[in-house]
Amino acid sequence: MTVPDAPADSFEPPPRRFSDREDRDIAIERYDGDREALVEMYDAFDPADRAQGIPPTGERGLREWLDAITAPGCLNVVARHDDGVVGHAVLVPDEADGSELAIFVLAAYQSAGIGTAILESLLGLGSEAGVERVWLTVERWNHAAIALYETVGFRPRGEPGFELEMAVDLGASDGQDGL
Amino acid sequence: MSPASDGRHTPAPDLNTSGTVGTLFRSADLAGAMEVLLGVWDEASLEALDRVLARTRTTGDEVAVAVLEDPAGGASVADLERRVRERLADHDATVDVRTPSGHPGSALVALAEREGFDRIALGGARPSPLGKVQLGPVVEFVVVNATVTVTLLR
């Protein structure tokens, strides 16, 4: 079993503004409750980029899912470009003391540095909120996603099945000089 | 790496499996009565029992239940078997209950193949906190290794 051996670098919570690799002006912000902007993003989402049954297909399933993952206790970060949401990541508390992470970026905005920026901001927000351990599952063949998660410090954990589980320690209470 | 957690007495995954994953109530090939073997190894997988029994009332399928060891070390086989029998009594159903010992996935696959079941049915796909579908090690092993059709109830 592989356990992250060192806490991830400290990350800055949102907001953040930068130019992506396509020179687009991208703003990373904490989700402000603008549900329709999120629904619009997921309406434009390529079904081929769905993972393990999420986002749910169909308006009703999508809205129920968004209700659940934006409930109090969950942390949400969005990437905006030209006033539209182009990426979204979320931390949902599990039954123990960790949080599960998921991230979705519209196809036209992938491979431009946006995913990394969203993850860094979300982990910063999580760390600030006292989340100590973040985990996710990813399909083993999804090498692009696995590489992205590794960039921000996730490491494989446990026995790989159809999905690979990865985790990162945010080191919120380990006494390190995490600003 | 094998999905089996201990790897001691389990066959290597066979990628040439003829098993398929479907949804019990949607498949068009379900016409006609079949012999169905339902695997139960934990709380979540037990939830499939009611649905399978409800379905047999319309299809005339013959159902058997195999109670298996929980790889996560939860409820004992004896406890699960007692609860399965209670539910069967609630449904007034006469169903064969089996308790093949050993690695849960391989015990279920071996029983189904040895006794000529048409289909293995499995529940136990629990949503993660985020709503992702999570298939545990038993489901993964059976889907990859079974040579009979596998139906996953979600």
mmCIF file of C-alpha atoms in Angstrom:
data_model
loop_
_atom_site.group_PDB
_atom_site.id
_atom_site.type_symbol
_atom_site.label_atom_id
_atom_site.label_comp_id
_atom_site.label_asym_id
_atom_site.label_seq_id
_atom_site.Cartn_x
_atom_site.Cartn_y
_atom_site.Cartn_z
ATOM 1 C CA MET A 1 0.000 0.000 0.000
ATOM 2 C CA THR A 2 1.363 3.358 -1.014
ATOM 3 C CA VAL A 3 0.727 6.240 1.296
ATOM 4 C CA PRO A 4 1.683 9.795 0.420
ATOM 5 C CA ASP A 5 4.965 10.247 2.243
ATOM 6 C CA ALA A 6 4.934 14.016 2.446
ATOM 7 C CA PRO A 7 2.214 16.615 2.583
ATOM 8 C CA ALA A 8 1.516 18.390 -0.665
ATOM 9 C CA ASP A 9 2.940 21.838 -1.211
ATOM 10 C CA SER A 10 0.756 24.514 0.257
ATOM 11 C CA PHE A 11 -1.773 25.831 -2.207
ATOM 12 C CA GLU A 12 -3.428 29.237 -2.410
ATOM 13 C CA PRO A 13 -7.208 29.320 -2.088
ATOM 14 C CA PRO A 14 -9.147 31.179 -4.810
ATOM 15 C CA PRO A 15 -9.565 33.731 -6.324
ATOM 16 C CA ARG A 16 -6.899 33.574 -8.987
ATOM 17 C CA ARG A 17 -6.616 35.000 -12.489
ATOM 18 C CA PHE A 18 -4.247 33.888 -15.237
ATOM 19 C CA SER A 19 -3.769 33.410 -18.969
ATOM 20 C CA ASP A 20 -3.992 29.785 -20.019
ATOM 21 C CA ARG A 21 -1.834 28.158 -22.704
ATOM 22 C CA GLU A 22 -4.276 29.400 -25.350
ATOM 23 C CA ASP A 23 -3.939 32.967 -24.027
ATOM 24 C CA ARG A 24 -7.468 32.928 -22.646
ATOM 25 C CA ASP A 25 -8.144 35.010 -19.564
ATOM 26 C CA ILE A 26 -9.255 32.511 -16.909
ATOM 27 C CA ALA A 27 -10.652 33.353 -13.473
ATOM 28 C CA ILE A 28 -10.679 30.718 -10.742
ATOM 29 C CA GLU A 29 -13.301 31.478 -8.118
ATOM 30 C CA ARG A 30 -15.123 29.867 -5.275
ATOM 31 C CA TYR A 31 -18.583 28.754 -6.450
ATOM 32 C CA ASP A 32 -21.003 31.563 -5.605
ATOM 33 C CA GLY A 33 -24.305 29.696 -5.902
ATOM 34 C CA ASP A 34 -24.857 30.485 -9.586
ATOM 35 C CA ARG A 35 -26.513 27.140 -10.270
ATOM 36 C CA GLU A 36 -27.565 27.954 -13.839
ATOM 37 C CA ALA A 37 -23.971 28.658 -14.897
ATOM 38 C CA LEU A 38 -22.991 25.193 -13.629
ATOM 39 C CA VAL A 39 -25.963 23.537 -15.346
ATOM 40 C CA GLU A 40 -24.976 25.289 -18.566
ATOM 41 C CA MET A 41 -21.431 23.978 -18.314
ATOM 42 C CA TYR A 42 -22.597 20.407 -17.757
ATOM 43 C CA ASP A 43 -25.087 20.712 -20.625
ATOM 44 C CA ALA A 44 -22.076 21.421 -22.846
ATOM 45 C CA PHE A 45 -20.069 18.588 -21.309
ATOM 46 C CA ASP A 46 -18.870 15.861 -23.671
ATOM 47 C CA PRO A 47 -20.534 12.595 -22.561
ATOM 48 C CA ALA A 48 -17.288 10.812 -23.432
ATOM 49 C CA ASP A 49 -15.633 12.692 -20.571
ATOM 50 C CA ARG A 50 -18.060 11.369 -17.970
ATOM 51 C CA ALA A 51 -16.429 9.275 -15.283
ATOM 52 C CA GLN A 52 -17.919 6.467 -13.197
ATOM 53 C CA GLY A 53 -21.486 7.636 -13.720
ATOM 54 C CA ILE A 54 -20.984 11.359 -13.115
ATOM 55 C CA PRO A 55 -22.039 13.904 -14.131
ATOM 56 C CA PRO A 56 -25.439 12.206 -14.389
ATOM 57 C CA THR A 57 -27.139 12.505 -17.750
ATOM 58 C CA GLY A 58 -30.532 14.193 -17.965
ATOM 59 C CA GLU A 59 -31.567 17.515 -16.506
ATOM 60 C CA ARG A 60 -33.222 16.113 -13.399
ATOM 61 C CA GLY A 61 -30.386 13.787 -12.430
ATOM 62 C CA LEU A 62 -27.887 16.561 -13.054
ATOM 63 C CA ARG A 63 -29.746 19.047 -10.840
ATOM 64 C CA GLU A 64 -30.118 16.533 -8.011
ATOM 65 C CA TRP A 65 -26.413 15.753 -8.210
ATOM 66 C CA LEU A 66 -25.506 19.469 -8.190
ATOM 67 C CA ASP A 67 -27.778 19.986 -5.164
ATOM 68 C CA ALA A 68 -25.958 17.209 -3.318
ATOM 69 C CA ILE A 69 -22.430 18.363 -4.106
ATOM 70 C CA THR A 70 -23.065 22.046 -3.407
ATOM 71 C CA ALA A 71 -24.731 21.350 -0.055
ATOM 72 C CA PRO A 72 -23.260 22.912 3.099
ATOM 73 C CA GLY A 73 -19.981 21.211 3.974
ATOM 74 C CA CYS A 74 -18.958 20.735 0.344
ATOM 75 C CA LEU A 75 -16.334 23.006 -1.236
ATOM 76 C CA ASN A 76 -16.710 24.059 -4.876
ATOM 77 C CA VAL A 77 -14.414 25.969 -7.207
ATOM 78 C CA VAL A 78 -15.176 27.068 -10.792
ATOM 79 C CA ALA A 79 -13.068 28.316 -13.693
ATOM 80 C CA ARG A 80 -14.696 31.093 -15.734
ATOM 81 C CA HIS A 81 -13.928 32.405 -19.200
ATOM 82 C CA ASP A 82 -16.005 35.120 -20.877
ATOM 83 C CA ASP A 83 -18.556 34.829 -18.048
ATOM 84 C CA GLY A 84 -19.199 31.140 -18.701
ATOM 85 C CA VAL A 85 -18.110 28.302 -16.413
ATOM 86 C CA VAL A 86 -15.581 26.110 -18.239
ATOM 87 C CA GLY A 87 -14.359 23.963 -15.348
ATOM 88 C CA HIS A 88 -15.562 22.832 -11.937
ATOM 89 C CA ALA A 89 -14.040 20.897 -9.064
ATOM 90 C CA VAL A 90 -15.530 19.849 -5.754
ATOM 91 C CA LEU A 91 -14.624 18.334 -2.394
ATOM 92 C CA VAL A 92 -17.358 16.272 -0.706
ATOM 93 C CA PRO A 93 -16.749 15.087 2.871
ATOM 94 C CA ASP A 94 -16.725 11.301 3.313
ATOM 95 C CA GLU A 95 -17.961 9.387 6.362
ATOM 96 C CA ALA A 96 -14.511 9.427 7.927
ATOM 97 C CA ASP A 97 -12.369 12.555 8.095
ATOM 98 C CA GLY A 98 -11.409 12.933 4.455
ATOM 99 C CA SER A 99 -12.997 14.407 1.350
ATOM 100 C CA GLU A 100 -13.587 12.968 -2.113
ATOM 101 C CA LEU A 101 -12.526 15.132 -5.052
ATOM 102 C CA ALA A 102 -13.808 15.350 -8.610
ATOM 103 C CA ILE A 103 -12.981 17.771 -11.409
ATOM 104 C CA PHE A 104 -14.544 18.394 -14.813
ATOM 105 C CA VAL A 105 -13.200 20.677 -17.534
ATOM 106 C CA LEU A 106 -14.932 21.325 -20.866
ATOM 107 C CA ALA A 107 -13.134 19.582 -23.729
ATOM 108 C CA ALA A 108 -12.130 22.848 -25.465
ATOM 109 C CA TYR A 109 -10.435 23.999 -22.259
ATOM 110 C CA GLN A 110 -8.490 20.849 -21.432
ATOM 111 C CA SER A 111 -4.684 20.602 -21.647
ATOM 112 C CA ALA A 112 -4.324 24.346 -21.119
ATOM 113 C CA GLY A 113 -3.275 24.458 -17.479
ATOM 114 C CA ILE A 114 -6.799 25.132 -16.218
ATOM 115 C CA GLY A 115 -7.253 21.765 -14.507
ATOM 116 C CA THR A 116 -4.048 22.222 -12.528
ATOM 117 C CA ALA A 117 -5.068 25.753 -11.507
ATOM 118 C CA ILE A 118 -8.543 24.610 -10.384
ATOM 119 C CA LEU A 119 -7.081 21.736 -8.366
ATOM 120 C CA GLU A 120 -4.484 23.953 -6.698
ATOM 121 C CA SER A 121 -7.160 26.471 -5.742
ATOM 122 C CA LEU A 122 -9.541 23.790 -4.465
ATOM 123 C CA LEU A 123 -6.824 22.107 -2.387
ATOM 124 C CA GLY A 124 -5.927 25.542 -1.010
ATOM 125 C CA LEU A 125 -9.568 26.085 -0.083
ATOM 126 C CA GLY A 126 -9.729 22.616 1.478
ATOM 127 C CA SER A 127 -6.564 23.149 3.458
ATOM 128 C CA GLU A 128 -7.898 26.480 4.728
ATOM 129 C CA ALA A 129 -11.129 24.716 5.773
ATOM 130 C CA GLY A 130 -9.171 22.099 7.730
ATOM 131 C CA VAL A 131 -9.511 19.185 5.301
ATOM 132 C CA GLU A 132 -6.527 16.922 5.934
ATOM 133 C CA ARG A 133 -6.874 14.166 3.399
ATOM 134 C CA VAL A 134 -8.316 14.255 -0.097
ATOM 135 C CA TRP A 135 -8.942 11.163 -2.226
ATOM 136 C CA LEU A 136 -10.409 10.307 -5.578
ATOM 137 C CA THR A 137 -10.891 7.375 -7.886
ATOM 138 C CA VAL A 138 -9.944 7.453 -11.539
ATOM 139 C CA GLU A 139 -10.246 4.893 -14.291
ATOM 140 C CA ARG A 140 -6.894 3.194 -14.734
ATOM 141 C CA TRP A 141 -6.730 3.940 -18.453
ATOM 142 C CA ASN A 142 -7.278 7.672 -17.936
ATOM 143 C CA HIS A 143 -3.598 8.580 -18.104
ATOM 144 C CA ALA A 144 -4.190 12.303 -18.707
ATOM 145 C CA ALA A 145 -6.256 12.594 -15.528
ATOM 146 C CA ILE A 146 -3.803 10.512 -13.491
ATOM 147 C CA ALA A 147 -0.920 12.746 -14.652
ATOM 148 C CA LEU A 148 -2.908 15.832 -13.660
ATOM 149 C CA TYR A 149 -3.591 14.451 -10.186
ATOM 150 C CA GLU A 150 0.071 13.536 -9.743
ATOM 151 C CA THR A 151 1.064 17.098 -10.656
ATOM 152 C CA VAL A 152 -0.670 18.414 -7.554
ATOM 153 C CA GLY A 153 0.612 15.664 -5.267
ATOM 154 C CA PHE A 154 -1.866 12.771 -5.475
ATOM 155 C CA ARG A 155 -0.346 9.320 -5.184
ATOM 156 C CA PRO A 156 -1.897 5.864 -5.755
ATOM 157 C CA ARG A 157 -3.356 4.205 -2.696
ATOM 158 C CA GLY A 158 -4.495 0.632 -2.086
ATOM 159 C CA GLU A 159 -5.032 -2.167 -4.561
ATOM 160 C CA PRO A 160 -5.897 -0.988 -8.049
ATOM 161 C CA GLY A 161 -9.173 -2.439 -9.333
ATOM 162 C CA PHE A 162 -11.063 -1.119 -12.331
ATOM 163 C CA GLU A 163 -10.378 2.248 -10.781
ATOM 164 C CA LEU A 164 -7.252 3.583 -9.199
ATOM 165 C CA GLU A 165 -7.630 5.310 -5.870
ATOM 166 C CA MET A 166 -5.311 8.243 -5.235
ATOM 167 C CA ALA A 167 -4.866 10.442 -2.163
ATOM 168 C CA VAL A 168 -3.044 13.549 -1.024
ATOM 169 C CA ASP A 169 -2.356 14.814 2.481
ATOM 170 C CA LEU A 170 -2.874 18.521 2.845
ATOM 171 C CA GLY A 171 -0.831 18.499 6.044
ATOM 172 C CA ALA A 172 -3.143 21.003 7.712
ATOM 173 C CA SER A 173 -2.077 20.114 11.240
ATOM 174 C CA ASP A 174 1.399 18.665 10.942
ATOM 175 C CA GLY A 175 3.223 21.689 12.249
ATOM 176 C CA GLN A 176 4.972 22.502 8.980
ATOM 177 C CA ASP A 177 5.372 26.095 7.950
ATOM 178 C CA GLY A 178 2.456 26.010 5.557
ATOM 179 C CA LEU A 179 1.888 29.804 5.550
ATOM 180 C CA MET B 1 -2.441 -7.012 -10.711
ATOM 181 C CA SER B 2 -5.330 -9.278 -9.864
ATOM 182 C CA PRO B 3 -8.400 -7.633 -8.404
ATOM 183 C CA ALA B 4 -8.407 -10.412 -5.833
ATOM 184 C CA SER B 5 -6.934 -9.075 -2.656
ATOM 185 C CA ASP B 6 -4.988 -12.083 -1.493
ATOM 186 C CA GLY B 7 -4.157 -13.699 -4.835
ATOM 187 C CA ARG B 8 -3.481 -17.063 -3.200
ATOM 188 C CA HIS B 9 -5.982 -19.426 -4.703
ATOM 189 C CA THR B 10 -7.630 -17.418 -7.404
ATOM 190 C CA PRO B 11 -7.206 -17.843 -11.123
ATOM 191 C CA ALA B 12 -5.631 -15.007 -13.080
ATOM 192 C CA PRO B 13 -8.178 -12.643 -14.628
ATOM 193 C CA ASP B 14 -9.312 -13.970 -17.976
ATOM 194 C CA LEU B 15 -9.829 -11.089 -20.356
ATOM 195 C CA ASN B 16 -11.552 -13.337 -22.893
ATOM 196 C CA THR B 17 -14.574 -13.533 -20.665
ATOM 197 C CA SER B 18 -17.977 -13.872 -22.218
ATOM 198 C CA GLY B 19 -19.552 -12.209 -19.218
ATOM 199 C CA THR B 20 -21.394 -8.985 -19.841
ATOM 200 C CA VAL B 21 -22.659 -6.245 -17.616
ATOM 201 C CA GLY B 22 -26.210 -5.095 -18.087
ATOM 202 C CA THR B 23 -29.093 -3.745 -16.107
ATOM 203 C CA LEU B 24 -31.447 -6.463 -15.023
ATOM 204 C CA PHE B 25 -34.638 -4.711 -16.015
ATOM 205 C CA ARG B 26 -33.562 -3.396 -19.396
ATOM 206 C CA SER B 27 -31.905 -6.246 -21.238
ATOM 207 C CA ALA B 28 -33.928 -7.481 -24.165
ATOM 208 C CA ASP B 29 -32.420 -10.942 -23.898
ATOM 209 C CA LEU B 30 -34.124 -11.705 -20.632
ATOM 210 C CA ALA B 31 -37.232 -13.280 -22.142
ATOM 211 C CA GLY B 32 -37.938 -16.732 -20.777
ATOM 212 C CA ALA B 33 -37.292 -18.177 -17.345
ATOM 213 C CA MET B 34 -33.697 -18.553 -16.263
ATOM 214 C CA GLU B 35 -31.722 -19.927 -13.407
ATOM 215 C CA VAL B 36 -30.169 -16.966 -11.649
ATOM 216 C CA LEU B 37 -27.515 -17.084 -8.940
ATOM 217 C CA LEU B 38 -27.394 -13.998 -6.720
ATOM 218 C CA GLY B 39 -24.196 -13.325 -4.780
ATOM 219 C CA VAL B 40 -24.495 -11.697 -1.327
ATOM 220 C CA TRP B 41 -21.449 -10.727 0.735
ATOM 221 C CA ASP B 42 -22.342 -7.471 2.506
ATOM 222 C CA GLU B 43 -25.089 -4.995 3.334
ATOM 223 C CA ALA B 44 -25.149 -3.283 -0.057
ATOM 224 C CA SER B 45 -25.194 -6.544 -2.019
ATOM 225 C CA LEU B 46 -28.054 -7.841 0.159
ATOM 226 C CA GLU B 47 -30.225 -4.966 -1.081
ATOM 227 C CA ALA B 48 -30.397 -6.614 -4.509
ATOM 228 C CA LEU B 49 -32.307 -9.589 -3.091
ATOM 229 C CA ASP B 50 -35.686 -7.845 -2.915
ATOM 230 C CA ARG B 51 -35.405 -6.672 -6.504
ATOM 231 C CA VAL B 52 -34.434 -10.082 -7.799
ATOM 232 C CA LEU B 53 -37.318 -11.718 -5.932
ATOM 233 C CA ALA B 54 -39.784 -9.125 -7.222
ATOM 234 C CA ARG B 55 -38.635 -9.852 -10.738
ATOM 235 C CA THR B 56 -38.999 -13.610 -10.411
ATOM 236 C CA ARG B 57 -42.691 -13.154 -9.738
ATOM 237 C CA THR B 58 -43.174 -11.912 -13.290
ATOM 238 C CA THR B 59 -40.593 -13.974 -15.139
ATOM 239 C CA GLY B 60 -40.745 -17.273 -13.324
ATOM 240 C CA ASP B 61 -36.961 -17.237 -12.990
ATOM 241 C CA GLU B 62 -35.533 -19.706 -10.567
ATOM 242 C CA VAL B 63 -33.272 -17.980 -8.063
ATOM 243 C CA ALA B 64 -30.575 -19.308 -5.779
ATOM 244 C CA VAL B 65 -28.583 -17.187 -3.338
ATOM 245 C CA ALA B 66 -24.898 -17.725 -2.595
ATOM 246 C CA VAL B 67 -23.799 -16.161 0.691
ATOM 247 C CA LEU B 68 -20.102 -15.325 0.479
ATOM 248 C CA GLU B 69 -17.339 -14.113 2.751
ATOM 249 C CA ASP B 70 -17.085 -10.327 2.919
ATOM 250 C CA PRO B 71 -13.587 -9.377 1.712
ATOM 251 C CA ALA B 72 -13.883 -6.225 3.827
ATOM 252 C CA GLY B 73 -14.395 -8.387 6.921
ATOM 253 C CA GLY B 74 -17.870 -7.056 7.735
ATOM 254 C CA ALA B 75 -20.800 -9.279 8.648
ATOM 255 C CA SER B 76 -20.119 -13.004 9.071
ATOM 256 C CA VAL B 77 -21.466 -15.534 6.567
ATOM 257 C CA ALA B 78 -23.711 -16.995 9.281
ATOM 258 C CA ASP B 79 -25.183 -13.573 10.063
ATOM 259 C CA LEU B 80 -25.745 -12.746 6.409
ATOM 260 C CA GLU B 81 -27.304 -16.137 5.775
ATOM 261 C CA ARG B 82 -29.738 -15.584 8.644
ATOM 262 C CA ARG B 83 -30.743 -12.211 7.203
ATOM 263 C CA VAL B 84 -31.136 -13.656 3.709
ATOM 264 C CA ARG B 85 -33.456 -16.346 5.093
ATOM 265 C CA GLU B 86 -35.477 -13.724 6.993
ATOM 266 C CA ARG B 87 -36.024 -11.761 3.804
ATOM 267 C CA LEU B 88 -36.940 -14.887 1.893
ATOM 268 C CA ALA B 89 -39.520 -15.661 4.572
ATOM 269 C CA ASP B 90 -40.902 -12.108 4.230
ATOM 270 C CA HIS B 91 -41.342 -12.739 0.519
ATOM 271 C CA ASP B 92 -42.737 -16.198 1.145
ATOM 272 C CA ALA B 93 -40.133 -17.397 -1.344
ATOM 273 C CA THR B 94 -38.633 -20.855 -1.549
ATOM 274 C CA VAL B 95 -35.069 -20.261 -2.585
ATOM 275 C CA ASP B 96 -31.973 -22.387 -2.369
ATOM 276 C CA VAL B 97 -29.380 -20.703 -0.132
ATOM 277 C CA ARG B 98 -25.774 -21.810 -0.543
ATOM 278 C CA THR B 99 -22.628 -20.912 1.362
ATOM 279 C CA PRO B 100 -19.628 -21.808 -0.797
ATOM 280 C CA SER B 101 -16.465 -21.178 1.211
ATOM 281 C CA GLY B 102 -13.279 -19.489 0.132
ATOM 282 C CA HIS B 103 -12.481 -16.407 -1.925
ATOM 283 C CA PRO B 104 -15.913 -14.849 -2.549
ATOM 284 C CA GLY B 105 -15.528 -14.046 -6.255
ATOM 285 C CA SER B 106 -14.038 -17.346 -7.296
ATOM 286 C CA ALA B 107 -16.438 -19.343 -5.086
ATOM 287 C CA LEU B 108 -19.406 -17.653 -6.778
ATOM 288 C CA VAL B 109 -18.055 -18.094 -10.300
ATOM 289 C CA ALA B 110 -17.174 -21.744 -9.659
ATOM 290 C CA LEU B 111 -20.613 -22.521 -8.227
ATOM 291 C CA ALA B 112 -22.402 -20.852 -11.152
ATOM 292 C CA GLU B 113 -20.338 -22.719 -13.730
ATOM 293 C CA ARG B 114 -20.394 -26.072 -11.974
ATOM 294 C CA GLU B 115 -24.168 -26.076 -11.629
ATOM 295 C CA GLY B 116 -25.042 -24.526 -14.962
ATOM 296 C CA PHE B 117 -26.688 -21.274 -13.885
ATOM 297 C CA ASP B 118 -27.705 -19.021 -16.800
ATOM 298 C CA ARG B 119 -26.759 -15.819 -15.062
ATOM 299 C CA ILE B 120 -25.025 -14.361 -12.043
ATOM 300 C CA ALA B 121 -26.733 -11.321 -10.503
ATOM 301 C CA LEU B 122 -24.823 -8.902 -8.300
ATOM 302 C CA GLY B 123 -25.735 -5.812 -6.320
ATOM 303 C CA GLY B 124 -23.262 -3.989 -4.161
ATOM 304 C CA ALA B 125 -22.344 -1.080 -6.411
ATOM 305 C CA ARG B 126 -22.405 1.700 -3.863
ATOM 306 C CA PRO B 127 -22.229 5.387 -4.719
ATOM 307 C CA SER B 128 -19.216 7.271 -3.378
ATOM 308 C CA PRO B 129 -19.821 10.495 -1.389
ATOM 309 C CA LEU B 130 -19.612 12.319 -4.728
ATOM 310 C CA GLY B 131 -22.044 9.968 -6.440
ATOM 311 C CA LYS B 132 -19.508 7.974 -8.445
ATOM 312 C CA VAL B 133 -20.346 4.327 -9.034
ATOM 313 C CA GLN B 134 -17.960 2.188 -7.004
ATOM 314 C CA LEU B 135 -17.556 -1.466 -7.910
ATOM 315 C CA GLY B 136 -15.924 -3.434 -5.132
ATOM 316 C CA PRO B 137 -13.435 -6.292 -5.501
ATOM 317 C CA VAL B 138 -16.125 -9.006 -5.596
ATOM 318 C CA VAL B 139 -17.967 -7.375 -8.514
ATOM 319 C CA GLU B 140 -14.746 -6.709 -10.391
ATOM 320 C CA PHE B 141 -13.525 -10.271 -9.967
ATOM 321 C CA VAL B 142 -16.807 -11.818 -11.073
ATOM 322 C CA VAL B 143 -17.265 -9.562 -14.110
ATOM 323 C CA VAL B 144 -13.766 -10.297 -15.356
ATOM 324 C CA ASN B 145 -13.673 -14.017 -14.569
ATOM 325 C CA ALA B 146 -17.185 -15.394 -15.066
ATOM 326 C CA THR B 147 -17.993 -17.284 -18.249
ATOM 327 C CA VAL B 148 -21.724 -16.964 -17.620
ATOM 328 C CA THR B 149 -23.519 -13.670 -18.135
ATOM 329 C CA VAL B 150 -23.248 -11.282 -15.213
ATOM 330 C CA THR B 151 -25.951 -8.738 -14.437
ATOM 331 C CA LEU B 152 -25.057 -5.820 -12.233
ATOM 332 C CA LEU B 153 -27.984 -4.273 -10.358
ATOM 333 C CA ARG B 154 -27.474 -0.590 -9.720
#
